[in-house]
Short mmCIF file of C-alpha atoms in Angstrom, two decimals:
data_model
loop_
_atom_site.label_atom_id
_atom_site.label_comp_id
_atom_site.label_asym_id
_atom_site.label_seq_id
_atom_site.Cartn_x
_atom_site.Cartn_y
_atom_site.Cartn_z
CA MET A 1 134.88 -3.03 154.38
CA SER A 2 137.31 0.19 153.44
CA ALA A 3 137.72 3.27 151.29
CA GLY A 4 139.64 1.71 149.07
CA VAL A 5 143.27 0.01 147.83
CA LYS A 6 145.96 0.84 146.15
CA LEU A 7 147.36 -0.29 143.70
CA SER A 8 150.71 -0.70 144.01
CA THR A 9 150.05 -2.73 147.03
CA VAL A 10 147.79 -5.01 145.45
CA CYS A 11 150.39 -5.62 142.24
CA ALA A 12 153.12 -5.57 145.26
CA SER A 13 151.59 -9.63 146.44
CA THR A 14 151.81 -11.31 142.79
CA LEU A 15 154.91 -12.31 141.03
CA TYR A 16 155.40 -9.45 138.71
CA PRO A 17 154.28 -6.52 140.34
CA GLU A 18 155.43 -4.49 137.46
CA LYS A 19 153.79 -5.74 134.70
CA CYS A 20 150.75 -6.63 137.42
CA GLU A 21 151.09 -2.15 137.01
CA GLN A 22 151.30 -1.60 133.82
CA SER A 23 147.95 -3.79 132.65
CA LEU A 24 145.70 -2.42 135.90
CA LYS A 25 147.05 0.86 135.09
CA PRO A 26 144.69 2.49 132.67
CA VAL A 27 141.41 1.65 134.27
CA VAL A 28 142.36 1.78 138.32
CA ASN A 29 144.37 4.74 140.47
CA ASP A 30 145.56 4.18 143.43
CA THR A 31 142.71 4.58 145.42
CA SER A 32 140.33 2.56 143.12
CA ASN A 33 136.65 0.38 145.07
CA PRO A 34 138.84 -2.84 145.57
CA GLU A 35 135.63 -4.73 143.75
CA ASP A 36 136.63 -2.29 140.54
CA VAL A 37 140.53 -3.99 140.46
CA LEU A 38 139.04 -6.82 141.26
CA ARG A 39 136.39 -6.53 138.06
CA ALA A 40 138.99 -4.84 136.14
CA ALA A 41 141.81 -7.08 137.11
CA LEU A 42 139.05 -10.21 135.64
CA ASN A 43 138.39 -7.86 132.67
CA VAL A 44 142.30 -8.10 131.53
CA ALA A 45 142.93 -11.66 132.03
CA LEU A 46 139.52 -11.91 129.70
CA ASP A 47 141.36 -10.29 127.21
CA GLU A 48 145.31 -12.03 127.69
CA VAL A 49 143.39 -15.29 127.12
CA ALA A 50 141.12 -14.27 124.63
CA ALA A 51 143.67 -13.34 122.59
CA ALA A 52 145.67 -16.06 123.13
CA PHE A 53 143.25 -18.58 121.84
CA GLU A 54 143.50 -16.49 118.73
CA ARG A 55 146.89 -16.34 118.56
CA SER A 56 146.71 -20.59 118.65
CA ALA A 57 144.38 -21.39 116.41
CA HIS A 58 146.11 -22.12 113.57
CA ILE A 59 148.28 -23.99 115.23
CA GLY A 60 147.78 -28.21 115.00
CA LYS A 61 146.16 -27.41 111.42
CA ASP A 62 148.55 -29.73 109.65
CA ALA A 63 149.85 -31.99 111.52
CA LYS A 64 150.16 -35.02 110.56
CA ASP A 65 150.32 -37.30 113.62
CA ASN A 66 147.27 -38.51 116.53
CA LEU A 67 149.83 -37.13 119.40
CA THR A 68 149.86 -33.74 118.02
CA ARG A 69 146.26 -33.03 116.92
CA ASN A 70 145.04 -34.91 120.56
CA ALA A 71 147.48 -32.46 122.41
CA MET A 72 146.41 -29.34 120.51
CA ASP A 73 142.41 -30.05 120.42
CA VAL A 74 142.75 -30.68 124.47
CA CYS A 75 144.97 -27.07 124.81
CA LYS A 76 142.00 -25.14 122.65
CA LYS A 77 139.32 -26.74 125.19
CA LEU A 78 141.58 -26.03 128.08
CA LEU A 79 141.25 -22.16 126.91
CA ASP A 80 138.16 -22.62 125.74
CA ASP A 81 137.06 -23.83 129.41
CA ALA A 82 139.22 -21.16 130.51
CA THR A 83 137.84 -17.27 128.87
CA GLU A 84 134.27 -19.55 130.07
CA ASP A 85 135.64 -19.23 133.87
CA LEU A 86 136.59 -15.49 133.47
CA ARG A 87 133.22 -15.17 131.47
CA ASP A 88 130.90 -15.94 134.58
CA MET A 89 133.21 -14.48 137.80
CA ALA A 90 132.81 -11.39 135.47
CA ARG A 91 128.50 -11.06 135.67
CA LEU A 92 128.99 -11.70 139.30
CA LYS A 93 125.77 -9.43 140.95
CA PRO A 94 126.10 -8.10 144.41
CA VAL A 95 124.66 -9.99 147.23
CA GLU A 96 124.10 -9.52 151.01
CA VAL A 97 126.92 -11.92 152.57
CA LEU A 98 128.63 -13.80 155.72
CA GLY A 99 127.63 -10.74 157.64
CA HIS A 100 129.48 -7.73 155.69
CA ASN A 101 127.96 -4.81 153.48
CA SER A 102 129.54 -6.93 150.76
CA THR A 103 129.16 -8.38 146.76
CA GLU A 104 129.48 -12.04 145.71
CA LEU A 105 132.79 -11.07 144.07
CA SER A 106 134.37 -10.39 147.98
CA SER A 107 131.92 -13.17 149.27
CA ASN A 108 133.56 -16.13 146.64
CA ALA A 109 137.16 -14.92 147.18
CA LEU A 110 137.86 -18.17 147.98
CA ALA A 111 136.35 -20.12 144.80
CA ILE A 112 137.29 -16.46 142.82
CA ILE A 113 141.14 -17.53 143.78
CA THR A 114 140.36 -20.84 143.62
CA ARG A 115 139.36 -21.07 139.81
CA LEU A 116 141.82 -18.53 138.61
CA GLY A 117 144.46 -20.89 139.91
CA GLU A 118 143.09 -23.09 136.98
CA LEU A 119 144.25 -21.77 134.50
CA LEU A 120 147.84 -21.67 135.47
CA PRO A 121 148.06 -25.51 135.77
CA GLU A 122 145.95 -25.86 132.32
CA GLN A 123 149.79 -23.95 130.03
CA ASP A 124 151.79 -26.16 132.29
CA LYS A 125 149.53 -29.09 130.90
CA LYS A 126 148.60 -27.56 127.16
CA THR A 127 153.18 -27.42 126.69
CA ASN A 128 154.01 -31.06 128.02
CA ALA A 129 150.26 -31.99 125.71
CA THR A 130 152.90 -31.18 122.56
CA THR A 131 155.79 -31.79 123.73
CA ALA A 132 155.74 -34.29 120.36
CA ALA A 133 154.53 -30.94 118.26
CA GLY A 134 158.05 -29.85 117.30
CA HIS A 135 157.29 -26.33 116.18
CA GLY A 136 153.94 -26.36 117.98
CA ARG A 137 155.09 -26.44 120.72
CA ARG A 138 157.04 -24.09 120.61
CA LEU A 139 155.01 -21.11 119.43
CA LEU A 140 151.88 -22.02 121.39
CA SER A 141 154.65 -22.01 124.59
CA ARG A 142 155.08 -18.40 123.03
CA THR A 143 151.60 -17.39 122.92
CA LEU A 144 151.42 -18.19 126.73
CA VAL A 145 153.73 -16.25 128.13
CA GLY A 146 150.94 -13.14 128.83
CA ILE A 147 148.38 -15.36 130.42
CA ASN A 148 150.79 -17.03 132.63
CA GLU A 149 151.84 -13.92 134.44
CA VAL A 150 148.77 -11.94 133.67
CA ALA A 151 147.06 -15.00 135.95
CA SER A 152 149.71 -14.64 138.57
CA GLU A 153 148.65 -11.38 138.83
CA ALA A 154 145.10 -11.89 139.70
CA LYS A 155 145.79 -13.79 142.17
CA GLY A 156 147.81 -11.79 143.86
CA GLN A 157 145.52 -9.33 143.01
CA LEU A 158 142.46 -11.57 144.66
CA GLU A 159 144.79 -12.26 147.72
CA ALA A 160 145.45 -7.97 148.18
CA VAL A 161 141.80 -7.45 147.66
CA LYS A 162 139.72 -9.70 150.43
CA LYS A 163 142.30 -8.77 152.80
CA ALA A 164 141.08 -5.08 152.22
CA MET A 165 137.06 -6.19 151.70
CA PHE A 166 137.52 -8.39 155.07
CA SER A 167 139.43 -5.22 156.91
CA GLY A 168 136.57 -5.71 160.04
CA GLY A 169 137.80 -8.97 159.84
CA GLU A 170 136.73 -12.19 157.94
CA PRO A 171 134.45 -14.78 158.86
CA ASP A 172 136.28 -17.78 161.70
CA LEU A 173 136.23 -20.08 160.12
CA ALA A 174 139.03 -21.42 161.89
CA HIS A 175 137.54 -22.19 165.21
CA ARG A 176 133.62 -23.47 163.81
CA VAL A 177 135.88 -27.05 163.07
CA LEU A 178 132.89 -29.99 164.21
CA THR A 179 134.62 -32.68 165.66
CA THR A 180 132.31 -36.10 164.81
CA ASP A 181 130.51 -36.93 161.44
CA LEU A 182 127.93 -34.55 159.74
CA VAL A 183 124.92 -36.87 158.55
CA GLY A 184 122.49 -35.16 155.41
CA THR A 185 120.63 -36.91 152.69
CA PHE A 186 119.33 -34.99 149.38
CA ASP A 187 117.66 -33.06 148.66
CA GLU A 188 114.07 -35.70 148.01
CA ILE A 189 115.33 -38.62 149.87
CA ALA A 190 114.71 -41.86 148.99
CA ASP A 191 111.40 -43.06 148.25
CA GLY A 192 112.85 -45.49 145.41
CA ARG A 193 116.15 -46.54 147.45
CA SER A 194 116.45 -47.06 150.86
CA GLY A 195 120.49 -47.45 150.81
CA LEU A 196 123.35 -49.71 150.08
CA LYS A 197 123.41 -53.44 151.28
CA SER A 198 126.75 -54.79 153.88
CA SER A 199 127.92 -56.40 150.99
CA ASP A 200 128.53 -53.19 149.25
CA LEU A 201 131.02 -51.99 151.60
CA PRO A 202 135.05 -52.07 151.40
CA GLU A 203 136.03 -54.60 154.36
CA TRP A 204 138.45 -52.62 154.47
CA MET A 205 136.07 -49.69 156.48
CA PRO A 206 135.25 -49.28 159.89
CA ALA A 207 131.99 -51.17 161.12
CA SER A 208 130.81 -47.48 162.20
CA GLN A 209 131.79 -46.28 158.87
CA ARG A 210 129.83 -49.47 157.54
CA ARG A 211 126.61 -48.36 159.32
CA LEU A 212 127.81 -44.89 158.24
CA LEU A 213 127.19 -45.43 154.77
CA GLN A 214 123.46 -47.53 155.75
CA MET A 215 122.15 -44.70 157.02
CA SER A 216 122.77 -42.40 154.27
CA GLY A 217 119.45 -42.68 151.61
CA LEU A 218 119.87 -42.02 148.07
CA GLN A 219 117.69 -39.39 145.42
CA LYS A 220 114.64 -41.02 143.33
CA PRO A 221 116.49 -41.01 140.89
CA ASN A 222 115.46 -38.59 137.19
CA ALA A 223 116.99 -41.61 135.61
CA VAL A 224 117.92 -44.79 135.07
CA VAL A 225 121.06 -47.10 133.29
CA ALA A 226 121.39 -50.26 133.80
CA GLN A 227 123.12 -52.58 130.18
CA ASP A 228 119.84 -55.21 130.87
CA GLY A 229 117.93 -52.66 129.01
CA SER A 230 115.51 -52.35 132.83
CA GLY A 231 116.17 -48.62 132.92
CA ASN A 232 116.07 -45.54 130.83
CA PHE A 233 120.05 -45.57 129.43
CA LYS A 234 122.07 -48.28 128.50
CA THR A 235 124.90 -45.85 128.94
CA ILE A 236 126.39 -43.52 131.11
CA THR A 237 126.77 -41.26 128.23
CA GLU A 238 123.58 -41.38 126.75
CA ALA A 239 122.06 -40.91 130.10
CA ILE A 240 124.01 -38.34 130.21
CA ASN A 241 123.28 -36.41 126.98
CA ALA A 242 119.62 -36.41 127.67
CA VAL A 243 120.27 -33.98 131.50
CA PRO A 244 117.73 -31.16 130.46
CA LYS A 245 120.48 -27.05 129.48
CA SER A 246 117.95 -25.77 132.07
CA TYR A 247 117.35 -28.15 135.08
CA ASP A 248 116.61 -26.55 138.57
CA GLY A 249 117.38 -28.47 141.19
CA ARG A 250 119.97 -31.30 141.21
CA TYR A 251 119.81 -33.93 138.84
CA ALA A 252 119.87 -37.53 139.69
CA ILE A 253 120.94 -40.47 137.45
CA TYR A 254 121.70 -43.56 138.89
CA VAL A 255 123.91 -46.58 137.35
CA LYS A 256 122.63 -50.43 137.67
CA ALA A 257 125.42 -52.78 138.50
CA GLY A 258 127.73 -53.31 135.73
CA THR A 259 131.45 -52.62 134.01
CA TYR A 260 130.55 -50.08 130.70
CA LYS A 261 133.28 -49.81 128.57
CA GLU A 262 132.88 -46.36 127.48
CA TYR A 263 134.50 -42.26 128.33
CA VAL A 264 132.28 -40.54 130.30
CA THR A 265 132.28 -36.59 130.44
CA VAL A 266 130.20 -34.84 132.48
CA PRO A 267 130.04 -31.48 131.05
CA LYS A 268 131.84 -28.23 132.05
CA ASN A 269 128.51 -26.82 131.91
CA MET A 270 126.26 -29.49 133.42
CA ALA A 271 125.44 -28.47 137.02
CA ASN A 272 124.29 -30.10 140.12
CA VAL A 273 124.53 -33.88 138.27
CA PHE A 274 124.38 -37.23 140.98
CA MET A 275 124.60 -39.91 140.25
CA TYR A 276 124.92 -42.89 141.99
CA GLY A 277 125.61 -46.81 142.04
CA ASP A 278 125.72 -50.50 143.65
CA GLY A 279 129.22 -49.86 144.94
CA PRO A 280 132.68 -49.48 144.35
CA THR A 281 133.27 -52.64 142.37
CA ARG A 282 130.08 -53.69 141.48
CA THR A 283 129.42 -50.88 139.52
CA VAL A 284 132.40 -49.86 137.49
CA VAL A 285 133.56 -47.52 134.49
CA THR A 286 136.09 -48.43 132.68
CA GLY A 287 139.25 -47.59 130.18
CA ASP A 288 142.12 -47.87 128.56
CA LYS A 289 143.54 -45.52 126.90
CA SER A 290 147.42 -44.06 128.01
CA ASN A 291 150.28 -42.10 126.74
CA THR A 292 152.21 -44.75 125.45
CA GLY A 293 148.78 -45.44 123.56
CA GLY A 294 149.25 -41.76 121.47
CA PHE A 295 147.47 -39.71 123.86
CA ALA A 296 148.08 -37.15 126.04
CA THR A 297 147.57 -37.23 129.16
CA ILE A 298 144.39 -34.63 130.45
CA ALA A 299 142.75 -37.51 127.12
CA THR A 300 143.71 -40.90 129.17
CA ARG A 301 140.57 -40.14 131.23
CA THR A 302 138.02 -42.61 132.24
CA PHE A 303 135.44 -40.31 133.46
CA SER A 304 135.37 -36.87 133.26
CA ALA A 305 133.76 -34.47 136.11
CA GLU A 306 133.55 -30.30 135.01
CA GLY A 307 130.60 -29.62 136.08
CA ASN A 308 130.32 -28.19 138.95
CA GLY A 309 128.60 -29.36 141.81
CA PHE A 310 128.82 -32.81 140.77
CA ILE A 311 128.68 -35.25 142.59
CA CYS A 312 128.54 -39.32 143.36
CA LYS A 313 128.42 -41.94 144.92
CA SER A 314 129.26 -45.55 145.26
CA MET A 315 131.00 -46.25 142.41
CA GLY A 316 134.22 -47.15 140.46
CA PHE A 317 136.09 -46.00 137.64
CA VAL A 318 139.29 -48.13 136.64
CA ASN A 319 141.99 -47.06 133.73
CA THR A 320 143.76 -50.77 132.68
CA ALA A 321 146.53 -49.54 130.74
CA GLY A 322 148.31 -50.73 133.03
CA PRO A 323 152.04 -49.79 133.67
CA GLU A 324 153.09 -49.83 130.56
CA GLY A 325 150.56 -47.22 129.26
CA HIS A 326 152.75 -44.99 131.72
CA GLN A 327 150.10 -42.01 132.22
CA ALA A 328 146.83 -43.02 132.01
CA VAL A 329 144.22 -41.51 133.85
CA ALA A 330 140.91 -43.26 135.17
CA MET A 331 139.61 -40.60 137.16
CA HIS A 332 139.79 -36.46 136.13
CA VAL A 333 138.08 -33.69 137.99
CA GLN A 334 137.95 -29.79 137.30
CA GLY A 335 134.06 -28.66 138.10
CA ASP A 336 134.42 -27.21 141.87
CA MET A 337 132.52 -28.38 144.65
CA SER A 338 133.07 -31.65 143.91
CA VAL A 339 131.84 -34.22 145.98
CA PHE A 340 132.76 -38.22 145.65
CA PHE A 341 131.61 -40.47 148.28
CA ASN A 342 132.95 -44.24 148.68
CA CYS A 343 134.16 -44.80 144.96
CA ARG A 344 136.83 -46.12 143.59
CA PHE A 345 139.79 -44.84 141.66
CA GLU A 346 142.00 -48.01 140.48
CA GLY A 347 145.00 -47.37 138.25
CA TYR A 348 148.98 -46.57 137.94
CA GLN A 349 150.11 -43.71 136.58
CA ASP A 350 148.26 -41.30 137.33
CA THR A 351 145.16 -42.63 138.62
CA LEU A 352 142.98 -39.48 139.87
CA TYR A 353 143.73 -35.63 137.86
CA VAL A 354 142.30 -33.44 140.97
CA HIS A 355 143.07 -30.61 138.32
CA ALA A 356 141.45 -27.53 139.19
CA ASN A 357 138.82 -26.11 141.77
CA ARG A 358 137.20 -27.69 144.76
CA GLN A 359 136.92 -31.08 146.25
CA PHE A 360 135.90 -33.49 148.10
CA PHE A 361 136.91 -36.71 148.16
CA ARG A 362 135.44 -39.60 151.69
CA ASN A 363 136.01 -43.43 152.13
CA CYS A 364 137.61 -43.77 148.45
CA GLU A 365 139.89 -45.40 147.84
CA VAL A 366 142.75 -44.53 145.46
CA LEU A 367 145.16 -47.48 144.68
CA GLY A 368 148.27 -46.34 141.78
CA THR A 369 151.58 -46.67 142.01
CA VAL A 370 153.35 -42.69 140.32
CA ASP A 371 151.82 -39.69 141.34
CA PHE A 372 148.30 -41.83 141.29
CA ILE A 373 147.40 -38.87 142.77
CA PHE A 374 147.88 -35.08 140.79
CA GLY A 375 146.91 -31.66 139.56
CA ASN A 376 146.64 -28.45 141.29
CA SER A 377 143.09 -28.31 142.95
CA ALA A 378 142.39 -27.66 146.37
CA ALA A 379 141.50 -31.28 147.12
CA LEU A 380 140.78 -32.74 150.71
CA LEU A 381 141.04 -36.85 151.21
CA GLN A 382 139.33 -37.68 153.72
CA ASN A 383 138.83 -40.87 155.32
CA CYS A 384 140.40 -42.46 152.23
CA LEU A 385 143.19 -45.76 152.06
CA LEU A 386 145.60 -45.05 149.80
CA THR A 387 146.58 -48.55 148.18
CA VAL A 388 149.55 -48.81 146.74
CA ARG A 389 150.92 -51.26 143.91
CA LYS A 390 153.84 -52.69 142.38
CA PRO A 391 154.69 -50.12 139.03
CA GLY A 392 156.41 -50.85 136.01
CA GLU A 393 160.56 -51.71 136.31
CA SER A 394 162.76 -49.91 136.70
CA GLN A 395 159.96 -47.35 138.97
CA SER A 396 159.05 -45.37 141.73
CA ASN A 397 155.84 -44.72 143.45
CA MET A 398 154.76 -41.86 144.33
CA VAL A 399 151.14 -41.09 146.73
CA THR A 400 151.30 -37.43 145.08
CA ALA A 401 152.34 -35.08 142.84
CA GLN A 402 150.80 -31.67 143.26
CA GLY A 403 151.27 -29.35 140.76
CA ARG A 404 151.14 -25.87 141.85
CA THR A 405 152.97 -22.48 139.59
CA ASP A 406 152.22 -19.60 142.24
CA PRO A 407 152.90 -18.96 145.93
CA ASN A 408 149.60 -17.17 145.06
CA MET A 409 147.18 -19.71 144.31
CA PRO A 410 145.54 -21.28 147.72
CA THR A 411 145.45 -25.56 145.73
CA GLY A 412 146.94 -28.06 146.87
CA ILE A 413 146.14 -31.92 148.17
CA VAL A 414 145.67 -32.71 151.93
CA LEU A 415 145.62 -35.87 152.76
CA GLN A 416 143.06 -36.31 156.78
CA SER A 417 143.01 -39.20 158.51
CA CYS A 418 144.31 -41.27 155.23
CA ARG A 419 145.66 -45.22 155.71
CA ILE A 420 148.61 -45.30 152.79
CA VAL A 421 148.92 -49.55 152.58
CA PRO A 422 150.63 -51.98 150.84
CA GLU A 423 148.79 -53.73 147.76
CA GLN A 424 148.67 -57.49 147.67
CA GLU A 425 151.26 -58.04 144.88
CA LEU A 426 153.25 -54.94 146.74
CA PHE A 427 153.73 -56.39 149.94
CA PRO A 428 156.51 -59.21 149.79
CA VAL A 429 158.38 -56.66 148.14
CA ARG A 430 157.66 -53.08 149.57
CA LEU A 431 160.43 -52.56 151.48
CA GLN A 432 162.96 -52.97 147.92
CA ILE A 433 159.97 -50.80 145.95
CA ALA A 434 160.88 -46.98 146.53
CA SER A 435 157.34 -46.14 147.77
CA TYR A 436 157.31 -42.44 149.03
CA LEU A 437 154.48 -39.59 150.38
CA GLY A 438 154.98 -37.55 146.87
CA ARG A 439 156.50 -35.24 145.21
CA PRO A 440 156.99 -31.34 143.41
CA TRP A 441 155.82 -31.31 139.71
CA LYS A 442 155.75 -27.76 140.31
CA GLU A 443 157.80 -25.26 142.62
CA TYR A 444 155.24 -23.99 144.54
CA ALA A 445 154.01 -27.81 145.07
CA ARG A 446 152.08 -27.71 148.29
CA THR A 447 150.64 -31.83 149.94
CA VAL A 448 149.95 -32.43 153.79
CA VAL A 449 149.27 -35.42 155.22
CA MET A 450 147.88 -35.87 158.63
CA GLU A 451 145.98 -37.71 161.50
CA SER A 452 146.79 -40.33 158.49
CA THR A 453 148.13 -44.13 159.47
CA ILE A 454 151.02 -44.69 156.17
CA GLY A 455 152.62 -47.63 156.51
CA ASP A 456 156.50 -48.84 156.56
CA LEU A 457 156.65 -49.06 153.00
CA ILE A 458 156.92 -45.25 153.56
CA LYS A 459 160.85 -44.48 153.13
CA PRO A 460 161.85 -42.87 156.35
CA GLU A 461 163.39 -39.80 153.55
CA GLY A 462 158.94 -39.65 153.12
CA TRP A 463 158.97 -37.17 149.65
CA ALA A 464 161.59 -37.67 146.72
CA GLU A 465 162.65 -35.18 144.17
CA TRP A 466 161.15 -34.31 140.94
CA MET A 467 164.29 -33.11 138.64
CA GLY A 468 167.33 -32.03 140.61
CA ASP A 469 166.92 -28.86 142.97
CA ILE A 470 163.19 -27.92 141.20
CA GLY A 471 160.13 -26.71 144.28
CA LEU A 472 162.61 -28.00 146.88
CA LYS A 473 163.47 -23.81 148.10
CA THR A 474 159.03 -22.77 147.46
CA LEU A 475 157.18 -25.62 148.17
CA TYR A 476 155.82 -26.90 151.28
CA TYR A 477 155.37 -30.30 152.73
CA ALA A 478 153.95 -31.09 156.28
CA GLU A 479 152.27 -33.59 158.23
CA TYR A 480 150.58 -33.62 161.03
CA ALA A 481 149.97 -36.20 164.35
CA ASN A 482 149.82 -38.99 161.97
CA THR A 483 150.55 -42.32 163.20
CA GLY A 484 151.75 -45.43 161.24
CA PRO A 485 155.56 -47.11 160.99
CA GLY A 486 156.26 -45.09 158.38
CA ALA A 487 155.48 -41.74 160.01
CA GLY A 488 158.49 -41.08 161.59
CA THR A 489 160.28 -38.18 161.05
CA SER A 490 163.57 -38.50 162.53
CA LYS A 491 165.05 -38.89 159.25
CA ARG A 492 163.10 -37.06 156.21
CA VAL A 493 164.22 -35.06 153.50
CA ASN A 494 166.07 -31.30 155.12
CA TRP A 495 165.20 -29.33 151.91
CA PRO A 496 164.46 -26.08 152.39
CA GLY A 497 160.45 -26.35 151.71
CA TYR A 498 160.16 -28.89 153.96
CA ARG A 499 157.45 -27.93 157.12
CA GLY A 500 158.43 -31.30 159.17
CA ILE A 501 156.12 -31.82 161.51
CA ILE A 502 153.14 -28.31 161.94
CA GLY A 503 151.37 -27.55 164.76
CA GLN A 504 148.03 -27.60 165.60
CA ALA A 505 147.13 -23.53 164.27
CA GLU A 506 149.03 -24.60 161.13
CA ALA A 507 147.04 -27.50 160.87
CA THR A 508 144.01 -25.77 161.01
CA GLN A 509 144.55 -24.33 158.13
CA PHE A 510 144.10 -27.79 155.88
CA THR A 511 140.86 -28.39 157.47
CA ALA A 512 137.80 -28.78 155.65
CA GLY A 513 136.02 -25.98 157.60
CA VAL A 514 139.25 -23.67 155.85
CA PHE A 515 140.82 -25.85 153.12
CA ILE A 516 138.24 -26.16 150.71
CA ASP A 517 136.30 -23.40 152.51
CA ALA A 518 133.39 -26.55 153.38
CA MET A 519 130.82 -24.46 156.39
CA THR A 520 129.36 -22.41 153.38
CA TRP A 521 128.88 -26.29 151.25
CA LEU A 522 129.61 -29.06 151.71
CA LYS A 523 127.06 -29.96 153.90
CA ALA A 524 124.52 -29.55 151.99
CA THR A 525 125.36 -32.33 149.75
CA GLY A 526 124.58 -34.60 151.81
CA THR A 527 127.41 -35.87 152.66
CA PRO A 528 129.70 -37.29 156.22
CA ASN A 529 132.82 -35.38 156.91
CA VAL A 530 133.95 -33.86 159.46
CA MET A 531 135.74 -30.01 159.10
CA GLY A 532 137.17 -29.71 161.76
CA PHE A 533 140.31 -32.18 162.97
CA THR A 534 139.34 -36.21 163.25
CA LYS A 535 141.30 -36.97 165.88
#
């Protein structure tokens, strides 16, 4: 590790270098230890978020309509989450890791940068959520300007600090890739349930993958949810509320077959919950909240996974609002190191909200129309089925809408070894209704489609604009080793930010072992995965 890092060098990596130096100069100097700079950046960001929280406390108190009150409640919760994340990061203690005489801060640099990345998209959601709030929206937007800049600075600083800490060479994850599935088991494997039956598995999955699912054991549950009273609880929410505040290990909740009409949240302070069902079409959680119904986008979610280390297996999540509901989220994921295996997410617009942190989806199905995989996490969907549905009148289909607002964010949506196909109702008119791989929700949107099969429903241009030329110069869209009638790139968009077909070296950055740092945590979840390329 180097002896120090110049403040000017660190701030040069940010979008707001002058504000960066101004905020950090009182607490560090040009030769400060990189970790001192890192801690200072975290503390500055914490102070800014806390100040914004205080300034915005009064906004919306006198609002008369439900949408405004709901939007303000969402905003304040997200500010509170951001504050807690920063406090958690500031408490990290020194340890020996990755073969470097370093600290937990430096070893978890990627995780820290990713977690800080949620501050900016949350601000976007806060201001988007307050469309109906009038004066409240303007007040709130002003209070968020400082956080926007500081969060951006912090991520740029972290990138520079990370380089300084690993000046002797970063761990070579790019070449530690595996080309076969890793079949693991969860802690305290089944002396209860032994696995899934063939009837529980999706028909679209290859026979080898179906066998793999049957081989994977399930942890004996700490709690059982059953609507018929044969378990400990009749609702999922009751089971979550009963999870001990302090529990050593992974807490398992088995949800028996049934349709659970409830809105479920695994809260931020509840880590390492493992929830599993009897199959993605047999154990189903369903709701119908929508933007048309008066809810901010994030508040429409049927299920929300906010706690770190959440693992879910063999369950389905549905928002039944339909195309007329517009934004209507089935699943919202915010917790770091979240994993979904053999799950199904069904909706229309905004089905799967990959909000923040690192997420891995394997052997899942996502159904939707407009922006149906969206957000600003580091999300990797591997071996998943992406089913495009028939949209509402005058609508086009967008598989993704990524929301990166800063080039320093290590976030993005990666579709690896997936299949993009039309549902049965769309099939006859799939060539008349425009469908695209994605559009840039924010200026630095980053989406990569690799080793996937793309159906003929995807238009030759491949990608669509969001609004005029917003993001077209600064986005990062790329494709690698795709097949199928929609995979041809000769007629793709010619935007400055579109990378086209990238080479293997560049594509390696978006494999699980590198993009979501999966070598350090994914295997321990017992989820089948491929760390490198699948072909």
